[in-house]
Short mmCIF file of C-alpha atoms (C1' of nucleotides) in Angstrom, two decimals:
data_model
loop_
_atom_site.label_atom_id
_atom_site.label_comp_id
_atom_site.label_asym_id
_atom_site.label_seq_id
_atom_site.Cartn_x
_atom_site.Cartn_y
_atom_site.Cartn_z
CA MET R 210 77.79 169.68 -12.38
CA GLU R 211 77.64 172.68 -10.12
CA ALA R 212 78.25 171.54 -6.54
CA LEU R 213 81.32 172.41 -4.51
CA PRO R 214 83.71 169.59 -3.59
CA PRO R 215 82.57 167.70 -0.44
CA SER R 216 86.24 167.37 0.52
CA LEU R 217 86.22 171.08 1.08
CA LEU R 218 82.74 171.44 2.53
CA GLY R 219 83.67 168.87 5.16
CA LEU R 220 86.39 171.16 6.51
CA THR R 221 85.19 173.67 9.07
CA THR R 222 88.31 175.65 8.23
CA TYR R 223 87.02 176.02 4.70
CA LEU R 224 83.49 176.89 5.75
CA LEU R 225 84.79 179.56 8.09
CA SER R 226 86.99 180.97 5.37
CA LYS R 227 84.11 181.01 2.91
CA THR R 228 81.43 182.49 5.14
CA GLY R 229 83.94 184.96 6.51
CA LYS R 230 84.73 186.06 2.99
CA ALA R 231 81.03 186.47 2.24
CA ALA R 232 80.49 188.51 5.40
CA ARG R 233 83.51 190.69 4.79
CA GLY R 234 82.68 191.11 1.14
CA ARG R 235 79.25 192.50 1.85
CA LEU R 236 80.45 194.75 4.63
CA VAL R 237 83.27 196.09 2.48
CA ALA R 238 80.81 196.86 -0.30
CA ARG R 239 78.67 198.98 2.00
CA LEU R 240 81.68 200.75 3.45
CA ALA R 241 82.95 201.50 -0.04
CA ALA R 242 79.73 203.39 -0.73
CA ASP R 243 81.02 205.91 1.84
CA GLY R 244 84.58 205.72 0.56
CA LEU R 245 85.65 203.78 3.64
CA ARG R 246 87.23 200.41 4.36
CA MET R 247 87.27 197.98 7.27
CA TRP R 248 89.95 199.73 9.24
CA HIS R 249 88.04 202.99 9.15
CA MET R 250 85.11 201.34 10.86
CA ALA R 251 87.35 199.57 13.36
CA VAL R 252 89.07 202.82 14.28
CA LEU R 253 85.76 204.65 14.70
CA ALA R 254 84.52 201.82 16.91
CA ALA R 255 87.65 201.87 19.05
CA LEU R 256 87.43 205.62 19.54
CA ALA R 257 83.71 205.40 20.35
CA ASP R 258 84.08 202.52 22.79
CA PHE R 259 87.26 203.48 24.58
CA GLY R 260 87.56 207.23 24.06
CA PRO R 261 90.45 209.20 22.53
CA HIS R 262 93.63 207.32 21.67
CA ALA R 263 97.15 208.22 20.78
CA GLN R 264 97.82 206.76 17.34
CA ARG R 265 100.30 204.34 18.80
CA ASP R 266 97.59 202.97 21.10
CA LEU R 267 95.18 202.54 18.22
CA SER R 268 97.88 200.63 16.42
CA ALA R 269 98.43 198.33 19.41
CA ARG R 270 94.74 197.79 20.11
CA LEU R 271 93.72 196.95 16.57
CA GLY R 272 96.90 195.24 15.44
CA ILE R 273 97.39 197.64 12.56
CA ASP R 274 100.71 199.01 11.41
CA PRO R 275 101.44 202.47 12.86
CA SER R 276 102.10 203.94 9.45
CA ASP R 277 98.72 202.67 8.27
CA VAL R 278 97.01 204.31 11.25
CA VAL R 279 98.26 207.62 9.88
CA LYS R 280 96.60 207.00 6.54
CA VAL R 281 93.34 205.78 8.03
CA LEU R 282 93.14 208.84 10.26
CA ASP R 283 93.95 211.09 7.31
CA GLU R 284 90.91 209.69 5.57
CA LEU R 285 88.70 209.86 8.64
CA SER R 286 89.56 213.44 9.45
CA ALA R 287 88.97 214.68 5.91
CA PRO R 288 85.19 214.19 6.18
CA GLY R 289 85.33 215.31 9.84
CA PHE R 290 84.75 211.94 11.49
CA VAL R 291 87.72 212.36 13.84
CA ASP R 292 89.74 215.23 15.26
CA ARG R 293 93.49 215.06 15.68
CA ALA R 294 95.19 217.15 18.32
CA ARG R 295 98.77 217.20 19.52
CA ASP R 296 98.99 216.00 23.13
CA PRO R 297 100.24 218.93 25.27
CA ALA R 298 101.69 216.55 27.87
CA ASP R 299 103.81 214.77 25.27
CA ARG R 300 104.09 216.75 22.11
CA ARG R 301 105.23 213.70 20.13
CA ARG R 302 101.80 212.18 20.52
CA VAL R 303 98.70 213.01 18.51
CA THR R 304 95.39 212.24 20.15
CA ALA R 305 92.57 211.10 17.90
CA THR R 306 89.01 211.78 19.03
CA ILE R 307 85.75 210.80 17.38
CA THR R 308 83.44 213.71 16.51
CA ALA R 309 79.64 213.84 16.74
CA ARG R 310 79.63 213.41 13.02
CA GLY R 311 81.87 210.37 13.35
CA GLN R 312 79.53 208.93 15.99
CA ARG R 313 76.61 209.33 13.64
CA GLU R 314 78.55 207.66 10.83
CA LEU R 315 79.48 204.75 13.07
CA THR R 316 75.86 204.29 14.10
CA ARG R 317 74.83 204.25 10.48
CA LEU R 318 77.53 201.72 9.57
CA THR R 319 76.59 199.51 12.48
CA GLN R 320 72.96 199.48 11.42
CA GLU R 321 73.98 198.50 7.93
CA ALA R 322 76.19 195.75 9.29
CA ARG R 323 73.17 194.38 11.13
CA ALA R 324 71.14 194.50 7.95
CA ILE R 325 73.86 192.52 6.17
CA GLN R 326 73.86 190.08 9.05
CA ASP R 327 70.14 189.52 8.67
CA GLU R 328 70.56 188.69 5.00
CA LEU R 329 73.53 186.41 5.55
CA LEU R 330 72.06 184.56 8.52
CA ALA R 331 68.60 184.32 7.01
CA PRO R 332 68.64 180.49 7.07
CA LEU R 333 69.08 180.53 10.86
CA ASP R 334 66.47 181.32 13.50
CA ALA R 335 67.12 183.68 16.39
CA ALA R 336 68.33 181.00 18.79
CA GLU R 337 70.73 179.62 16.21
CA ARG R 338 72.12 183.07 15.49
CA ASP R 339 72.84 183.51 19.18
CA GLN R 340 74.47 180.11 19.21
CA LEU R 341 76.67 181.01 16.27
CA HIS R 342 77.62 184.34 17.80
CA ASN R 343 78.52 182.57 21.00
CA LEU R 344 80.66 179.91 19.34
CA LEU R 345 82.53 182.48 17.27
CA THR R 346 83.16 184.66 20.31
CA ARG R 347 84.71 181.72 22.11
CA ILE R 348 86.93 180.89 19.17
CA LEU R 349 88.38 184.37 19.11
CA VAL R 350 89.03 184.09 22.90
CA MET G 469 94.23 199.00 26.90
CA GLU G 470 94.27 195.98 24.66
CA ALA G 471 90.69 194.81 24.12
CA LEU G 472 88.86 195.00 20.81
CA PRO G 473 85.90 197.35 20.52
CA PRO G 474 82.66 195.77 21.84
CA SER G 475 80.80 197.60 19.04
CA LEU G 476 82.57 195.28 16.65
CA LEU G 477 82.54 192.12 18.74
CA GLY G 478 78.77 192.45 18.99
CA LEU G 479 78.43 192.08 15.24
CA THR G 480 78.29 188.49 13.99
CA THR G 481 79.32 189.87 10.61
CA TYR G 482 82.55 191.04 12.16
CA LEU G 483 83.16 187.81 14.07
CA LEU G 484 82.65 185.79 10.90
CA SER G 485 85.00 188.04 9.00
CA LYS G 486 87.63 187.79 11.72
CA THR G 487 87.48 184.05 12.34
CA GLY G 488 87.30 183.45 8.61
CA LYS G 489 90.42 185.49 8.16
CA ALA G 490 92.17 183.53 10.88
CA ALA G 491 91.16 180.22 9.34
CA ARG G 492 92.14 181.26 5.85
CA GLY G 493 95.38 182.80 7.06
CA ARG G 494 96.55 179.58 8.67
CA LEU G 495 95.52 177.45 5.75
CA VAL G 496 97.24 179.75 3.29
CA ALA G 497 100.42 179.60 5.33
CA ARG G 498 100.52 175.78 5.15
CA LEU G 499 99.75 175.80 1.45
CA ALA G 500 102.50 178.31 0.84
CA ALA G 501 104.97 175.85 2.32
CA ASP G 502 104.25 173.72 -0.77
CA GLY G 503 104.19 176.71 -3.09
CA LEU G 504 100.43 176.45 -3.44
CA ARG G 505 97.44 178.69 -2.82
CA MET G 506 93.77 178.22 -2.03
CA TRP G 507 92.67 177.66 -5.60
CA HIS G 508 95.19 174.88 -6.05
CA MET G 509 93.64 172.96 -3.20
CA ALA G 510 90.12 173.68 -4.42
CA VAL G 511 90.97 172.41 -7.90
CA LEU G 512 92.58 169.25 -6.54
CA ALA G 513 89.51 168.65 -4.39
CA ALA G 514 87.13 169.15 -7.31
CA LEU G 515 89.10 166.75 -9.49
CA ALA G 516 89.28 164.18 -6.70
CA ASP G 517 85.60 164.42 -5.80
CA PHE G 518 84.04 164.68 -9.24
CA GLY G 519 86.63 163.20 -11.55
CA PRO G 520 88.26 164.79 -14.61
CA HIS G 521 86.98 168.20 -15.76
CA ALA G 522 87.29 170.34 -18.82
CA GLN G 523 88.84 173.59 -17.67
CA ARG G 524 85.67 175.45 -18.46
CA ASP G 525 83.76 173.16 -16.09
CA LEU G 526 86.27 173.73 -13.33
CA SER G 527 85.80 177.43 -13.84
CA ALA G 528 82.01 177.11 -13.56
CA ARG G 529 82.08 174.83 -10.56
CA LEU G 530 84.50 176.81 -8.48
CA GLY G 531 83.54 180.28 -9.63
CA ILE G 532 87.03 181.10 -10.81
CA ASP G 533 87.87 183.01 -13.96
CA PRO G 534 88.71 180.70 -16.91
CA SER G 535 92.01 182.45 -17.54
CA ASP G 536 92.97 181.87 -13.91
CA VAL G 537 92.16 178.17 -14.21
CA VAL G 538 94.89 177.99 -16.84
CA LYS G 539 97.45 179.41 -14.46
CA VAL G 540 96.41 177.22 -11.55
CA LEU G 541 96.63 174.12 -13.73
CA ASP G 542 100.01 175.24 -15.03
CA GLU G 543 101.24 175.28 -11.46
CA LEU G 544 99.58 171.99 -10.56
CA SER G 545 100.92 170.11 -13.54
CA ALA G 546 104.50 171.30 -13.03
CA PRO G 547 104.95 169.15 -9.89
CA GLY G 548 102.82 166.42 -11.50
CA PHE G 549 99.67 166.80 -9.39
CA VAL G 550 97.41 166.88 -12.46
CA ASP G 551 97.58 165.68 -16.05
CA ARG G 552 96.22 167.69 -18.94
CA ALA G 553 95.05 165.99 -22.08
CA ARG G 554 93.28 167.31 -25.14
CA ASP G 555 89.77 165.84 -25.34
CA PRO G 556 89.62 163.68 -28.53
CA ALA G 557 85.84 164.18 -28.78
CA ASP G 558 86.17 167.95 -28.78
CA ARG G 559 89.67 169.03 -29.48
CA ARG G 560 89.06 172.53 -28.13
CA ARG G 561 88.73 171.10 -24.65
CA VAL G 562 91.52 170.11 -22.34
CA THR G 563 90.65 167.57 -19.70
CA ALA G 564 92.38 167.90 -16.35
CA THR G 565 92.82 164.76 -14.28
CA ILE G 566 94.30 164.36 -10.81
CA THR G 567 97.30 162.02 -10.58
CA ALA G 568 98.14 159.58 -7.81
CA ARG G 569 100.69 162.10 -6.69
CA GLY G 570 98.04 164.80 -6.66
CA GLN G 571 95.77 162.56 -4.61
CA ARG G 572 98.51 162.08 -2.08
CA GLU G 573 99.14 165.80 -1.93
CA LEU G 574 95.45 166.50 -1.41
CA THR G 575 95.29 163.97 1.41
CA ARG G 576 98.26 165.63 3.04
CA LEU G 577 96.74 169.08 2.69
CA THR G 578 93.43 167.88 4.08
CA GLN G 579 95.12 166.39 7.11
CA GLU G 580 96.92 169.64 7.72
CA ALA G 581 93.66 171.54 7.36
CA ARG G 582 92.19 169.36 10.08
CA ALA G 583 95.17 170.03 12.28
CA ILE G 584 94.65 173.76 11.82
CA GLN G 585 90.99 173.25 12.61
CA ASP G 586 91.87 171.55 15.87
CA GLU G 587 94.03 174.46 16.91
CA LEU G 588 91.51 177.07 15.90
CA LEU G 589 88.52 175.32 17.45
CA ALA G 590 90.38 174.29 20.58
CA PRO G 591 88.01 176.26 22.85
CA LEU G 592 85.05 174.18 21.63
CA ASP G 593 84.18 170.59 22.51
CA ALA G 594 83.25 167.99 19.91
CA ALA G 595 79.51 168.65 20.06
CA GLU G 596 80.04 172.36 19.67
CA ARG G 597 82.31 171.87 16.70
CA ASP G 598 79.60 169.84 15.04
CA GLN G 599 77.12 172.55 15.86
CA LEU G 600 79.35 175.18 14.31
CA HIS G 601 79.94 173.12 11.22
CA ASN G 602 76.22 172.63 10.85
CA LEU G 603 75.35 176.29 11.24
CA LEU G 604 78.01 177.35 8.73
CA THR G 605 76.85 174.75 6.22
CA ARG G 606 73.32 176.10 6.42
CA ILE G 607 74.51 179.67 5.91
CA LEU G 608 76.27 178.75 2.69
CA VAL G 609 73.04 177.08 1.51
"C1'" DT F 691 123.65 217.54 27.96
"C1'" DG F 692 124.18 214.30 24.64
"C1'" DA F 693 122.56 209.75 23.08
"C1'" DA F 694 118.95 206.57 22.73
"C1'" DA F 695 114.19 205.77 22.54
"C1'" DT F 696 109.61 207.00 21.07
"C1'" DA F 697 105.63 209.04 18.07
"C1'" DG F 698 104.18 210.32 13.93
"C1'" DT F 699 104.62 210.77 8.97
"C1'" DG F 700 105.60 209.95 3.98
"C1'" DG F 701 107.02 207.03 0.76
"C1'" DG F 702 107.47 203.14 -0.93
"C1'" DT F 703 107.26 197.38 -1.93
"C1'" DC F 704 105.06 192.95 -2.56
"C1'" DG F 705 101.83 189.27 -3.30
"C1'" DA F 706 97.14 187.83 -3.90
"C1'" DG F 707 92.68 187.98 -6.10
"C1'" DA F 708 89.50 189.37 -9.26
"C1'" DC F 709 88.91 190.76 -13.64
"C1'" DC F 710 89.50 191.86 -18.62
"C1'" DT F 711 91.01 191.55 -23.56
"C1'" DA F 712 93.02 189.68 -27.69
"C1'" DT F 713 94.44 185.62 -30.13
"C1'" DT F 714 94.30 180.84 -31.78
"C1'" DA F 715 92.16 176.44 -32.53
"C1'" DT F 716 88.14 174.01 -33.06
"C1'" DT F 717 83.32 173.03 -33.45
"C1'" DG F 718 78.43 173.35 -34.80
"C1'" DG F 719 74.54 175.58 -36.97
"C1'" DG F 720 72.28 177.95 -40.74
"C1'" DC Q 978 80.78 175.77 -46.51
"C1'" DC Q 979 81.21 179.71 -44.00
"C1'" DC Q 980 80.24 182.26 -39.83
"C1'" DA Q 981 79.30 182.53 -35.06
"C1'" DA Q 982 80.09 180.47 -30.83
"C1'" DT Q 983 83.14 178.04 -27.74
"C1'" DA Q 984 87.67 176.56 -25.23
"C1'" DA Q 985 92.02 177.49 -23.92
"C1'" DT Q 986 95.71 180.55 -23.43
"C1'" DA Q 987 98.88 184.65 -22.76
"C1'" DG Q 988 99.17 188.82 -21.30
"C1'" DG Q 989 97.87 192.57 -18.88
"C1'" DT Q 990 95.38 195.86 -15.17
"C1'" DC Q 991 93.67 197.29 -10.62
"C1'" DT Q 992 92.87 197.26 -5.75
"C1'" DC Q 993 93.78 195.86 -1.21
"C1'" DG Q 994 96.15 194.54 2.84
"C1'" DA Q 995 100.31 193.94 5.13
"C1'" DC Q 996 104.61 195.38 5.72
"C1'" DC Q 997 108.95 198.12 5.86
"C1'" DC Q 998 112.33 201.93 5.83
"C1'" DA Q 999 113.85 206.69 6.29
"C1'" DC Q 1000 113.16 211.00 8.38
"C1'" DT Q 1001 111.66 214.56 11.83
"C1'" DA Q 1002 110.21 216.11 16.28
"C1'" DT Q 1003 110.17 215.29 20.91
"C1'" DT Q 1004 111.13 213.12 25.27
"C1'" DT Q 1005 113.79 210.33 28.55
"C1'" DC Q 1006 117.68 208.88 30.79
"C1'" DA Q 1007 122.44 207.90 31.85
#
DNA sequence: TGAAATAGTGGGTCGAGACCTATTATTGGG
DNA sequence: CCCAATAATAGGTCTCGACCCACTATTTCA
């Protein structure tokens, strides 16, 4: 009297939704310990991987509303994870840059994400984890 | 200037979260067309797979708050997808039963979920879809 | 040079999900 | 037989993500 309905478990859509929720849930919990949310990590990653962005470009890259970028950057610059500077070439633009402190934070968060991954994927061996990673990558195109 | 950060794409946690969100998003959109949400489908599936439940048992099986079960059943009985009847053996209990109409609705929803699945998993061949399904099933334990 | 477009910002809304509490009816145990 | 536990219910809170509009500063272009 405690199993989930097979009708649902037979749907890959449902399994994806459920495992995705588990993955996100755990990640969100760790981020919350630092007062951050998903978008904060995504923004830090984008700045680390691709260098400084105008806020508009962050918005386009991550698919986040421009007005929400403002708020995320507000919260990332408070603890000194990013710097914001008006672009001299186009004074409408504000360029966001990750700081050394922000880099360190991102590294820490990434390590924790890998720890979560190890818990979540515990039932799978290394080859299977690679397989899963591969399949998911191809789905996202 | 439009790629996602490799730091994130390298995390299976992130890929799971992202594909899960995509899967759930599409499913939710179809359900919304019928004025339903995820829990409605889950409840219909549980009633179809395991037969009539006391509300408390539905709550335990699906991991949903008892007071939310009430609301979901309210919304499922309005269009006649489930019947509610006071249990004569224990008049505190209310037994929820899926109707023929509810069965039909569930079948329809399941078919649509499979259609969504086909779109989402388009980049994978049949063997790979099975593989994915298998891996996800094992993660959920 | 004046009008339209663009970038950022502040201030909201809205729905969903998870959760929580009080109340009523009913049952079962001491 | 009475009290504690249980089931359902109504009502509410809180947070989050996604979205949207108005406003200002600045740039571009006709």
